[in-house]
């Protein structure tokens, strides 16, 4: 039966603890067990053959179990045992292939095939970690690796973005990418790497350390943006003023992301339906679920002649504009005299392309739309995300709201109408209230009869 063992090493030392020949005067015999575990009695191998595995016993047990299973199927390859010496950058190529197939996800049952740009970005981050932390092969992913990663992330967080620094959100993405790669090396490649190697690396708090906060676009700003953009004869990556006008209008009226707008065709529009809607397939949305977004009637009126001029097949707005939509929007904001970066008491806030989605949710909330409807229209899985991130309140609206508090101090807040009545008015109001109550209870009393309580 296959088992784990350690190689025994014997040598001699003198009275100073230095190694010496066996026959030296005062030589002392020392016996040590190797740090690395070995597998023995593996099927299809000589009984005394020892195969080096890993210094981590748990990792060595998994490697031995894998070797036994392969040996029983006649697929044992001893050359694969030396994969821990293969450069990690070479393993990264296979990781990219597995990730594109959806085989590099730790959560079982929720794996899905990510988009090619997402795969490329994750691989790029892992490559940065491997080079910066000098993780050359699987043997370098030892007990000191988490400290090296944490130290590098802290160093990048301490410098500015212009110097190559990372925001809290981006640093957390790097940490998660390293965790995924370590898990893949252990589970998929069966290398001597702990699957939870980087789980103890402390994360960051992106929620309280965001450097790019968005702001909603006001009605007047949106009107100026649409007016100036529609009259602009120039183009951005093949998108002329008329095209950009309808992109901005639809982004504000539906809350669609740039990637979702870029795949729209005439077939997605059902403007003659009741109500008129835009339908998206599951492979066209971020959450992978089909969407059915209603359209305002004013938008339908504007879009009808525009759609008739578009080809029946193919996207309405082809090209690469959706890769950098903020550059397109920023140019039009400058032309309309709308501020892109607004300085506030809480730091700068930006009106980028995704801020149009924030504007969509904030405008609906200001119009009194309920929380459930807001969550559904925004296509969020959690209403907390809709209310905490995508809904914005102005200082004027907040000040107006607190004025409605019924404060018990004269001259402050809303006025209690009972405080302005005279004694006679209070008696009359109480009598009417008792009479109405008696009618509702089935037996009316006249004011002044028994049962009334004087003020």
CSV table of C-alpha atoms in Angstrom, one decimal:
chain,number,residue,atom,x,y,z
A,1,UNK,CA,0.0,0.0,0.0
A,2,UNK,CA,1.3,3.4,-1.0
A,3,UNK,CA,2.5,5.6,2.0
A,4,UNK,CA,4.5,8.6,2.9
A,5,UNK,CA,8.0,8.5,4.3
A,6,UNK,CA,11.0,10.7,4.9
A,7,UNK,CA,14.5,10.1,3.8
A,8,UNK,CA,16.9,9.5,6.6
A,9,UNK,CA,20.2,11.4,6.5
A,10,UNK,CA,23.2,10.4,8.6
A,11,UNK,CA,26.4,12.4,9.1
A,12,UNK,CA,29.0,13.1,11.8
A,13,UNK,CA,29.9,16.3,13.6
A,14,UNK,CA,32.8,17.3,15.9
A,15,UNK,CA,32.5,18.9,19.4
A,16,UNK,CA,31.9,22.3,17.7
A,17,UNK,CA,28.9,20.9,15.7
A,18,UNK,CA,30.8,21.1,12.4
A,19,UNK,CA,30.6,18.1,10.0
A,20,UNK,CA,33.6,15.8,10.1
A,21,UNK,CA,34.7,12.4,8.8
A,22,UNK,CA,33.4,9.3,10.5
A,23,UNK,CA,36.7,8.3,11.9
A,24,UNK,CA,37.7,11.7,13.3
A,25,UNK,CA,38.5,12.0,17.0
A,26,UNK,CA,35.3,12.8,19.0
A,27,UNK,CA,33.1,12.4,16.0
A,28,UNK,CA,29.4,12.2,16.9
A,29,UNK,CA,26.7,10.5,14.8
A,30,UNK,CA,23.7,12.6,13.8
A,31,UNK,CA,20.6,11.3,12.2
A,32,UNK,CA,18.0,13.6,10.6
A,33,UNK,CA,14.8,13.1,8.6
A,34,UNK,CA,14.5,15.1,5.4
A,35,UNK,CA,12.1,18.0,5.3
A,36,UNK,CA,10.5,16.7,2.1
A,37,UNK,CA,8.0,13.8,2.1
A,38,UNK,CA,8.5,10.9,-0.3
A,39,UNK,CA,6.0,8.4,-1.7
A,40,UNK,CA,6.8,4.7,-1.7
A,41,UNK,CA,5.1,1.4,-2.6
A,42,UNK,CA,3.3,3.2,-5.5
A,43,UNK,CA,1.6,0.8,-7.9
A,44,UNK,CA,3.5,0.0,-11.2
A,45,UNK,CA,6.7,1.2,-9.5
A,46,UNK,CA,9.4,-0.9,-7.7
A,47,UNK,CA,8.4,-1.4,-4.0
A,48,UNK,CA,11.5,0.5,-2.8
A,49,UNK,CA,11.2,3.3,-5.3
A,50,UNK,CA,10.8,6.6,-3.5
A,51,UNK,CA,9.3,9.6,-5.4
A,52,UNK,CA,9.9,13.1,-4.0
A,53,UNK,CA,6.7,15.0,-3.3
A,54,UNK,CA,6.5,18.0,-1.0
A,55,UNK,CA,7.6,19.4,2.3
A,56,UNK,CA,4.0,20.0,3.3
A,57,UNK,CA,2.4,16.8,4.4
A,58,UNK,CA,-1.1,17.7,3.3
A,59,UNK,CA,0.1,18.6,-0.2
A,60,UNK,CA,2.2,15.4,-0.3
A,61,UNK,CA,-0.8,13.3,0.6
A,62,UNK,CA,-2.8,14.8,-2.3
A,63,UNK,CA,0.1,14.3,-4.7
A,64,UNK,CA,0.4,10.7,-3.6
A,65,UNK,CA,-3.3,10.0,-3.9
A,66,UNK,CA,-3.2,11.5,-7.4
A,67,UNK,CA,-0.2,9.3,-8.4
A,68,UNK,CA,-1.9,6.2,-7.1
A,69,UNK,CA,-5.1,6.9,-9.0
A,70,UNK,CA,-3.2,7.5,-12.2
A,71,UNK,CA,-1.1,4.4,-11.7
A,72,UNK,CA,-4.3,2.3,-11.3
A,73,UNK,CA,-5.6,3.7,-14.6
A,74,UNK,CA,-2.2,3.1,-16.2
A,75,UNK,CA,-1.6,6.8,-16.6
A,76,UNK,CA,1.3,7.4,-14.2
A,77,UNK,CA,3.8,9.9,-15.5
A,78,UNK,CA,6.9,10.5,-13.3
A,79,UNK,CA,7.9,13.4,-15.4
A,80,UNK,CA,4.9,15.3,-14.1
A,81,UNK,CA,6.2,15.0,-10.6
A,82,UNK,CA,8.9,17.5,-11.5
A,83,UNK,CA,6.4,20.2,-12.5
A,84,UNK,CA,7.1,22.1,-9.3
A,85,UNK,CA,10.4,23.2,-10.9
A,86,UNK,CA,8.7,24.4,-14.1
A,87,UNK,CA,8.6,28.3,-14.2
A,88,UNK,CA,5.2,29.6,-13.0
A,89,UNK,CA,5.1,31.9,-16.0
A,90,UNK,CA,4.8,28.7,-18.1
A,91,UNK,CA,2.0,27.4,-15.9
A,92,UNK,CA,0.3,30.8,-16.3
A,93,UNK,CA,-0.3,30.0,-20.0
A,94,UNK,CA,-2.3,26.9,-19.2
A,95,UNK,CA,-4.1,28.8,-16.4
A,96,UNK,CA,-5.3,31.3,-19.0
A,97,UNK,CA,-6.7,28.5,-21.1
A,98,UNK,CA,-8.4,26.9,-18.2
A,99,UNK,CA,-9.9,30.2,-17.0
A,100,UNK,CA,-11.3,30.9,-20.4
A,101,UNK,CA,-13.0,27.5,-20.2
A,102,UNK,CA,-14.4,28.2,-16.8
A,103,UNK,CA,-12.1,25.7,-15.0
A,104,UNK,CA,-10.3,28.2,-12.7
A,105,UNK,CA,-13.2,29.0,-10.3
A,106,UNK,CA,-13.0,28.0,-6.6
A,107,UNK,CA,-16.8,28.1,-6.1
A,108,UNK,CA,-18.3,24.9,-7.3
A,109,UNK,CA,-21.6,25.1,-9.2
A,110,UNK,CA,-21.1,28.8,-10.0
A,111,UNK,CA,-18.3,28.5,-12.6
A,112,UNK,CA,-18.9,30.4,-15.8
A,113,UNK,CA,-16.8,31.3,-18.8
A,114,UNK,CA,-15.5,34.8,-18.3
A,115,UNK,CA,-15.0,37.2,-21.2
A,116,UNK,CA,-11.6,37.3,-22.9
A,117,UNK,CA,-10.8,40.8,-21.6
A,118,UNK,CA,-11.5,39.6,-18.0
A,119,UNK,CA,-9.2,36.6,-18.6
A,120,UNK,CA,-6.4,38.8,-20.0
A,121,UNK,CA,-6.7,41.3,-17.0
A,122,UNK,CA,-6.6,38.5,-14.4
A,123,UNK,CA,-3.5,36.9,-16.1
A,124,UNK,CA,-1.8,40.3,-16.3
A,125,UNK,CA,-2.3,40.8,-12.6
A,126,UNK,CA,-0.9,37.4,-11.7
A,127,UNK,CA,2.1,38.0,-13.9
A,128,UNK,CA,2.8,41.2,-12.1
A,129,UNK,CA,2.6,39.4,-8.8
A,130,UNK,CA,4.9,36.6,-9.9
A,131,UNK,CA,7.6,39.0,-11.2
A,132,UNK,CA,7.4,41.5,-8.4
A,133,UNK,CA,7.4,39.0,-5.6
A,134,UNK,CA,10.0,36.7,-7.4
A,135,UNK,CA,7.8,33.7,-7.4
A,136,UNK,CA,9.7,31.6,-9.9
A,137,UNK,CA,8.4,28.1,-9.5
A,138,UNK,CA,6.0,26.1,-7.2
A,139,UNK,CA,8.8,25.6,-4.7
A,140,UNK,CA,8.9,29.4,-4.1
A,141,UNK,CA,5.3,29.4,-3.1
A,142,UNK,CA,6.2,28.3,0.4
A,143,UNK,CA,5.3,29.6,3.9
A,144,UNK,CA,7.0,32.9,3.2
A,145,UNK,CA,5.0,33.7,0.0
A,146,UNK,CA,2.0,35.3,1.8
A,147,UNK,CA,4.2,37.8,3.6
A,148,UNK,CA,5.9,38.7,0.3
A,149,UNK,CA,2.6,39.3,-1.4
A,150,UNK,CA,1.2,41.3,1.5
A,151,UNK,CA,4.4,43.4,1.6
A,152,UNK,CA,4.3,44.2,-2.1
A,153,UNK,CA,0.6,45.2,-2.0
A,154,UNK,CA,1.2,47.5,1.0
A,155,UNK,CA,4.1,49.1,-0.9
A,156,UNK,CA,2.0,49.7,-4.0
A,157,UNK,CA,-0.8,51.1,-1.8
A,158,UNK,CA,1.5,53.6,-0.2
A,159,UNK,CA,2.5,55.4,-3.5
A,160,UNK,CA,0.4,57.5,-5.8
A,161,UNK,CA,-1.2,56.3,-9.0
A,162,UNK,CA,1.2,58.3,-11.1
A,163,UNK,CA,4.0,56.4,-9.5
A,164,UNK,CA,2.4,53.0,-10.1
A,165,UNK,CA,0.3,52.8,-7.0
A,166,UNK,CA,-2.9,50.8,-6.5
A,167,UNK,CA,-6.2,51.8,-5.2
A,168,UNK,CA,-7.8,49.7,-2.5
A,169,UNK,CA,-10.2,48.1,-5.0
A,170,UNK,CA,-7.4,47.2,-7.5
A,171,UNK,CA,-5.1,45.9,-4.7
A,172,UNK,CA,-7.9,43.6,-3.6
A,173,UNK,CA,-8.3,42.4,-7.2
A,174,UNK,CA,-4.6,41.5,-7.2
A,175,UNK,CA,-4.9,39.6,-4.0
A,176,UNK,CA,-7.9,37.6,-5.3
A,177,UNK,CA,-6.1,36.8,-8.6
A,178,UNK,CA,-3.1,35.4,-6.6
A,179,UNK,CA,-5.5,33.3,-4.5
A,180,UNK,CA,-7.2,31.9,-7.6
A,181,UNK,CA,-3.8,31.0,-9.2
A,182,UNK,CA,-2.6,29.2,-6.0
A,183,UNK,CA,-5.8,27.2,-5.8
A,184,UNK,CA,-5.5,26.3,-9.5
A,185,UNK,CA,-1.9,25.1,-9.1
A,186,UNK,CA,-2.9,22.9,-6.1
A,187,UNK,CA,-6.2,21.5,-7.3
A,188,UNK,CA,-5.8,21.4,-11.1
A,189,UNK,CA,-2.1,20.9,-11.5
A,190,UNK,CA,-1.5,19.0,-8.2
A,191,UNK,CA,1.6,20.9,-7.4
A,192,UNK,CA,3.1,21.2,-3.9
A,193,UNK,CA,1.2,24.4,-3.2
A,194,UNK,CA,-1.4,24.9,-0.5
A,195,UNK,CA,-4.8,25.8,-2.1
A,196,UNK,CA,-5.4,28.3,0.7
A,197,UNK,CA,-1.8,29.8,0.5
A,198,UNK,CA,-2.9,33.4,0.2
A,199,UNK,CA,-6.2,33.2,2.1
A,200,UNK,CA,-4.6,34.8,5.2
A,201,UNK,CA,-3.3,37.8,3.3
A,202,UNK,CA,-5.4,40.7,4.7
A,203,UNK,CA,-7.8,42.3,2.3
A,204,UNK,CA,-8.5,45.9,1.8
A,205,UNK,CA,-11.7,48.0,2.3
A,206,UNK,CA,-12.6,49.4,-1.1
A,207,UNK,CA,-15.9,50.8,0.2
A,208,UNK,CA,-14.2,53.3,2.5
A,209,UNK,CA,-11.1,53.9,0.3
A,210,UNK,CA,-12.6,54.6,-3.1
A,211,UNK,CA,-10.7,57.2,-5.1
A,212,UNK,CA,-13.2,57.3,-8.1
A,213,UNK,CA,-16.6,58.2,-6.7
A,214,UNK,CA,-19.4,59.0,-9.2
A,215,UNK,CA,-22.0,61.6,-9.2
A,216,UNK,CA,-25.4,61.7,-11.0
A,217,UNK,CA,-26.0,63.9,-14.0
A,218,UNK,CA,-28.6,66.6,-13.3
A,219,UNK,CA,-31.5,67.3,-15.7
A,220,UNK,CA,-30.0,70.6,-16.9
A,221,UNK,CA,-26.6,69.0,-17.5
A,222,UNK,CA,-28.1,66.1,-19.4
A,223,UNK,CA,-30.1,68.6,-21.6
A,224,UNK,CA,-27.0,70.6,-22.5
A,225,UNK,CA,-25.0,67.4,-23.1
A,226,UNK,CA,-27.7,66.0,-25.5
A,227,UNK,CA,-28.2,69.3,-27.3
A,228,UNK,CA,-24.5,70.0,-28.0
A,229,UNK,CA,-23.7,66.4,-28.8
A,230,UNK,CA,-26.5,66.1,-31.4
A,231,UNK,CA,-25.2,69.2,-33.2
A,232,UNK,CA,-21.5,68.1,-33.2
A,233,UNK,CA,-20.3,67.2,-36.7
A,234,UNK,CA,-17.2,65.4,-35.4
A,235,UNK,CA,-16.8,61.7,-34.6
A,236,UNK,CA,-15.2,59.5,-32.0
A,237,UNK,CA,-14.1,56.1,-33.3
A,238,UNK,CA,-16.8,56.3,-36.0
A,239,UNK,CA,-19.5,57.6,-33.6
A,240,UNK,CA,-20.9,60.8,-35.0
A,241,UNK,CA,-22.9,63.3,-33.0
A,242,UNK,CA,-26.3,61.8,-33.8
A,243,UNK,CA,-25.1,58.4,-32.7
A,244,UNK,CA,-23.6,59.6,-29.5
A,245,UNK,CA,-26.8,61.5,-28.7
A,246,UNK,CA,-28.9,58.3,-28.8
A,247,UNK,CA,-26.2,56.4,-26.9
A,248,UNK,CA,-26.3,58.9,-24.0
A,249,UNK,CA,-30.1,59.2,-24.1
A,250,UNK,CA,-30.6,55.4,-24.0
A,251,UNK,CA,-28.0,55.0,-21.2
A,252,UNK,CA,-29.9,57.5,-19.1
A,253,UNK,CA,-33.3,56.1,-19.9
A,254,UNK,CA,-32.5,52.4,-19.4
A,255,UNK,CA,-29.4,52.3,-17.1
A,256,UNK,CA,-27.7,50.0,-19.6
A,257,UNK,CA,-23.9,49.7,-19.4
A,258,UNK,CA,-21.6,50.5,-22.3
A,259,UNK,CA,-21.0,46.9,-23.1
A,260,UNK,CA,-24.8,46.2,-23.2
A,261,UNK,CA,-25.4,49.2,-25.4
A,262,UNK,CA,-22.7,48.1,-27.8
A,263,UNK,CA,-24.5,44.8,-28.7
A,264,UNK,CA,-27.9,46.3,-29.3
A,265,UNK,CA,-29.5,45.6,-32.7
A,266,UNK,CA,-32.9,46.5,-34.2
A,267,UNK,CA,-34.1,43.0,-33.1
A,268,UNK,CA,-33.6,44.0,-29.4
A,269,UNK,CA,-36.2,46.8,-29.7
A,270,UNK,CA,-39.9,46.1,-29.3
A,271,UNK,CA,-41.1,49.7,-29.6
A,272,UNK,CA,-44.6,48.7,-30.8
A,273,UNK,CA,-45.2,46.5,-27.8
A,274,UNK,CA,-47.4,47.6,-24.9
A,275,UNK,CA,-45.4,48.8,-23.1
A,276,UNK,CA,-42.4,49.4,-25.5
A,277,UNK,CA,-39.3,47.5,-24.2
A,278,UNK,CA,-35.8,46.5,-25.0
A,279,UNK,CA,-35.0,42.8,-24.7
A,280,UNK,CA,-31.5,41.5,-23.9
A,281,UNK,CA,-30.4,37.9,-24.0
A,282,UNK,CA,-28.6,36.4,-21.1
A,283,UNK,CA,-25.3,36.4,-23.0
A,284,UNK,CA,-25.7,40.1,-23.6
A,285,UNK,CA,-26.0,41.2,-19.9
A,286,UNK,CA,-23.5,41.4,-17.1
A,287,UNK,CA,-25.3,39.1,-14.7
A,288,UNK,CA,-26.0,36.5,-17.4
A,289,UNK,CA,-29.8,36.8,-17.1
A,290,UNK,CA,-32.2,38.0,-19.8
A,291,UNK,CA,-33.5,41.6,-19.4
A,292,UNK,CA,-36.7,43.2,-20.4
A,293,UNK,CA,-36.3,47.0,-19.9
A,294,UNK,CA,-39.3,49.3,-20.5
A,295,UNK,CA,-38.8,52.5,-22.5
A,296,UNK,CA,-40.2,55.9,-21.7
A,297,UNK,CA,-42.6,57.0,-24.4
A,298,UNK,CA,-40.6,60.2,-25.2
A,299,UNK,CA,-37.6,58.0,-25.9
A,300,UNK,CA,-39.6,55.8,-28.2
A,301,UNK,CA,-40.7,58.9,-30.2
A,302,UNK,CA,-37.1,59.9,-30.7
A,303,UNK,CA,-35.8,56.5,-31.5
A,304,UNK,CA,-38.4,55.4,-34.1
A,305,UNK,CA,-37.1,57.3,-37.1
A,306,UNK,CA,-33.5,56.7,-36.0
A,307,UNK,CA,-34.0,52.9,-35.9
A,308,UNK,CA,-35.6,52.9,-39.4
A,309,UNK,CA,-32.3,54.2,-40.8
A,310,UNK,CA,-30.3,51.4,-39.3
A,311,UNK,CA,-29.5,48.0,-40.9
A,312,UNK,CA,-31.7,45.1,-39.9
A,313,UNK,CA,-28.8,43.0,-38.7
A,314,UNK,CA,-25.6,44.1,-36.9
A,315,UNK,CA,-25.1,46.3,-33.9
A,316,UNK,CA,-26.6,49.8,-34.0
A,317,UNK,CA,-23.3,51.3,-32.8
A,318,UNK,CA,-20.4,49.1,-34.0
A,319,UNK,CA,-16.7,49.8,-33.4
A,320,UNK,CA,-14.5,50.1,-30.4
A,321,UNK,CA,-16.1,53.1,-28.7
A,322,UNK,CA,-17.3,50.9,-25.8
A,323,UNK,CA,-13.7,50.1,-24.8
A,324,UNK,CA,-13.1,53.7,-23.6
A,325,UNK,CA,-16.5,55.3,-23.4
A,326,UNK,CA,-15.4,57.7,-20.8
A,327,UNK,CA,-13.1,59.4,-23.3
A,328,UNK,CA,-16.0,59.9,-25.7
A,329,UNK,CA,-18.3,61.3,-23.0
A,330,UNK,CA,-15.6,63.5,-21.5
A,331,UNK,CA,-15.0,65.2,-24.8
A,332,UNK,CA,-18.8,65.9,-25.2
A,333,UNK,CA,-19.0,67.1,-21.6
A,334,UNK,CA,-16.3,69.7,-22.3
A,335,UNK,CA,-18.1,70.8,-25.4
A,336,UNK,CA,-21.4,71.2,-23.4
A,337,UNK,CA,-19.7,73.0,-20.5
A,338,UNK,CA,-20.5,70.3,-18.0
A,339,UNK,CA,-18.0,69.5,-15.3
A,340,UNK,CA,-16.5,66.1,-15.4
A,341,UNK,CA,-14.7,66.2,-12.0
A,342,UNK,CA,-16.6,68.0,-9.3
A,343,UNK,CA,-14.9,68.8,-6.0
A,344,UNK,CA,-17.1,68.1,-3.0
A,345,UNK,CA,-16.6,68.0,0.8
A,346,UNK,CA,-16.1,64.2,0.5
A,347,UNK,CA,-13.6,64.5,-2.3
A,348,UNK,CA,-13.8,64.6,-6.0
A,349,UNK,CA,-16.8,63.0,-7.8
A,350,UNK,CA,-16.8,62.1,-11.5
A,351,UNK,CA,-19.4,62.1,-14.2
A,352,UNK,CA,-18.1,59.2,-16.3
A,353,UNK,CA,-20.1,56.9,-18.6
A,354,UNK,CA,-21.2,54.6,-15.8
A,355,UNK,CA,-22.4,57.6,-13.9
A,356,UNK,CA,-25.3,57.7,-16.4
A,357,UNK,CA,-26.4,54.5,-14.9
A,358,UNK,CA,-26.2,56.1,-11.4
A,359,UNK,CA,-28.2,59.0,-12.8
A,360,UNK,CA,-30.9,56.6,-14.1
A,361,UNK,CA,-31.4,55.1,-10.6
A,362,UNK,CA,-31.2,58.4,-8.8
A,363,UNK,CA,-33.7,60.0,-11.0
A,364,UNK,CA,-36.2,57.2,-10.5
A,365,UNK,CA,-35.7,57.4,-6.7
A,366,UNK,CA,-36.2,61.1,-6.7
A,367,UNK,CA,-39.5,60.5,-8.6
A,368,UNK,CA,-40.8,58.3,-5.8
A,369,UNK,CA,-40.3,54.9,-7.4
A,370,UNK,CA,-40.4,52.1,-4.8
A,371,UNK,CA,-37.4,50.1,-3.7
A,372,UNK,CA,-38.5,46.9,-5.4
A,373,UNK,CA,-39.1,48.6,-8.7
A,374,UNK,CA,-35.7,50.4,-8.4
A,375,UNK,CA,-33.9,47.1,-7.8
A,376,UNK,CA,-35.7,45.4,-10.7
A,377,UNK,CA,-35.1,48.2,-13.2
A,378,UNK,CA,-31.4,48.5,-12.1
A,379,UNK,CA,-31.1,44.7,-12.4
A,380,UNK,CA,-29.4,44.3,-9.0
A,381,UNK,CA,-29.3,41.2,-7.0
A,382,UNK,CA,-29.3,43.1,-3.7
A,383,UNK,CA,-31.5,46.2,-3.0
A,384,UNK,CA,-28.7,47.4,-0.6
A,385,UNK,CA,-26.5,47.9,-3.7
A,386,UNK,CA,-29.2,49.9,-5.4
A,387,UNK,CA,-29.8,52.2,-2.4
A,388,UNK,CA,-26.3,52.5,-1.0
A,389,UNK,CA,-24.2,52.9,-4.2
A,390,UNK,CA,-26.5,53.9,-7.1
A,391,UNK,CA,-28.9,56.3,-5.4
A,392,UNK,CA,-27.6,59.8,-4.7
A,393,UNK,CA,-29.2,62.5,-2.6
A,394,UNK,CA,-28.3,66.2,-2.9
A,395,UNK,CA,-27.6,68.5,0.1
A,396,UNK,CA,-30.7,70.6,-0.7
A,397,UNK,CA,-32.9,67.5,-0.8
A,398,UNK,CA,-31.5,66.3,2.6
A,399,UNK,CA,-32.0,69.8,4.1
A,400,UNK,CA,-35.6,69.9,2.8
A,401,UNK,CA,-36.3,66.5,4.3
A,402,UNK,CA,-35.1,67.3,7.9
A,403,UNK,CA,-37.3,70.4,7.9
A,404,UNK,CA,-40.3,68.0,8.1
A,405,UNK,CA,-39.3,66.7,11.5
A,406,UNK,CA,-42.0,67.4,14.2
A,407,UNK,CA,-39.7,69.0,16.7
A,408,UNK,CA,-41.3,69.7,20.2
A,409,UNK,CA,-39.7,73.1,20.4
A,410,UNK,CA,-41.5,76.2,19.3
A,411,UNK,CA,-40.3,77.8,16.1
A,412,UNK,CA,-38.2,74.8,15.1
A,413,UNK,CA,-39.1,72.3,12.5
A,414,UNK,CA,-42.6,71.5,11.3
A,415,UNK,CA,-45.5,73.2,13.3
A,416,UNK,CA,-47.9,71.1,15.2
A,417,UNK,CA,-51.5,72.3,14.2
A,418,UNK,CA,-52.8,71.6,17.7
A,419,UNK,CA,-50.4,74.1,19.2
A,420,UNK,CA,-52.1,77.0,17.3
A,421,UNK,CA,-55.7,76.3,18.5
A,422,UNK,CA,-57.6,78.1,21.2
A,423,UNK,CA,-59.4,76.4,24.1
A,424,UNK,CA,-62.8,76.8,22.3
A,425,UNK,CA,-61.4,75.3,19.1
A,426,UNK,CA,-59.9,72.4,20.9
A,427,UNK,CA,-63.3,71.7,22.7
A,428,UNK,CA,-65.2,71.9,19.3
A,429,UNK,CA,-62.6,69.6,17.6
A,430,UNK,CA,-62.9,67.1,20.5
A,431,UNK,CA,-66.7,67.1,20.4
A,432,UNK,CA,-66.7,66.5,16.7
A,433,UNK,CA,-64.2,63.7,17.1
A,434,UNK,CA,-66.3,61.9,19.8
A,435,UNK,CA,-69.4,62.3,17.7
A,436,UNK,CA,-67.7,60.8,14.7
A,437,UNK,CA,-66.4,57.9,16.8
A,438,UNK,CA,-69.9,57.2,18.1
A,439,UNK,CA,-71.3,57.1,14.6
A,440,UNK,CA,-68.6,54.6,13.6
A,441,UNK,CA,-69.2,52.5,16.7
A,442,UNK,CA,-73.0,52.4,16.0
A,443,UNK,CA,-74.4,54.8,18.5
A,444,UNK,CA,-74.2,58.6,18.0
A,445,UNK,CA,-74.0,61.0,20.9
A,446,UNK,CA,-74.7,64.6,20.8
A,447,UNK,CA,-72.1,67.0,22.0
A,448,UNK,CA,-72.5,67.7,25.7
A,449,UNK,CA,-74.3,64.4,26.6
A,450,UNK,CA,-72.9,61.9,29.1
A,451,UNK,CA,-69.7,60.3,28.0
A,452,UNK,CA,-68.0,63.4,26.7
A,453,UNK,CA,-65.0,64.6,28.5
A,454,UNK,CA,-64.5,68.3,28.9
A,455,UNK,CA,-61.1,69.7,28.0
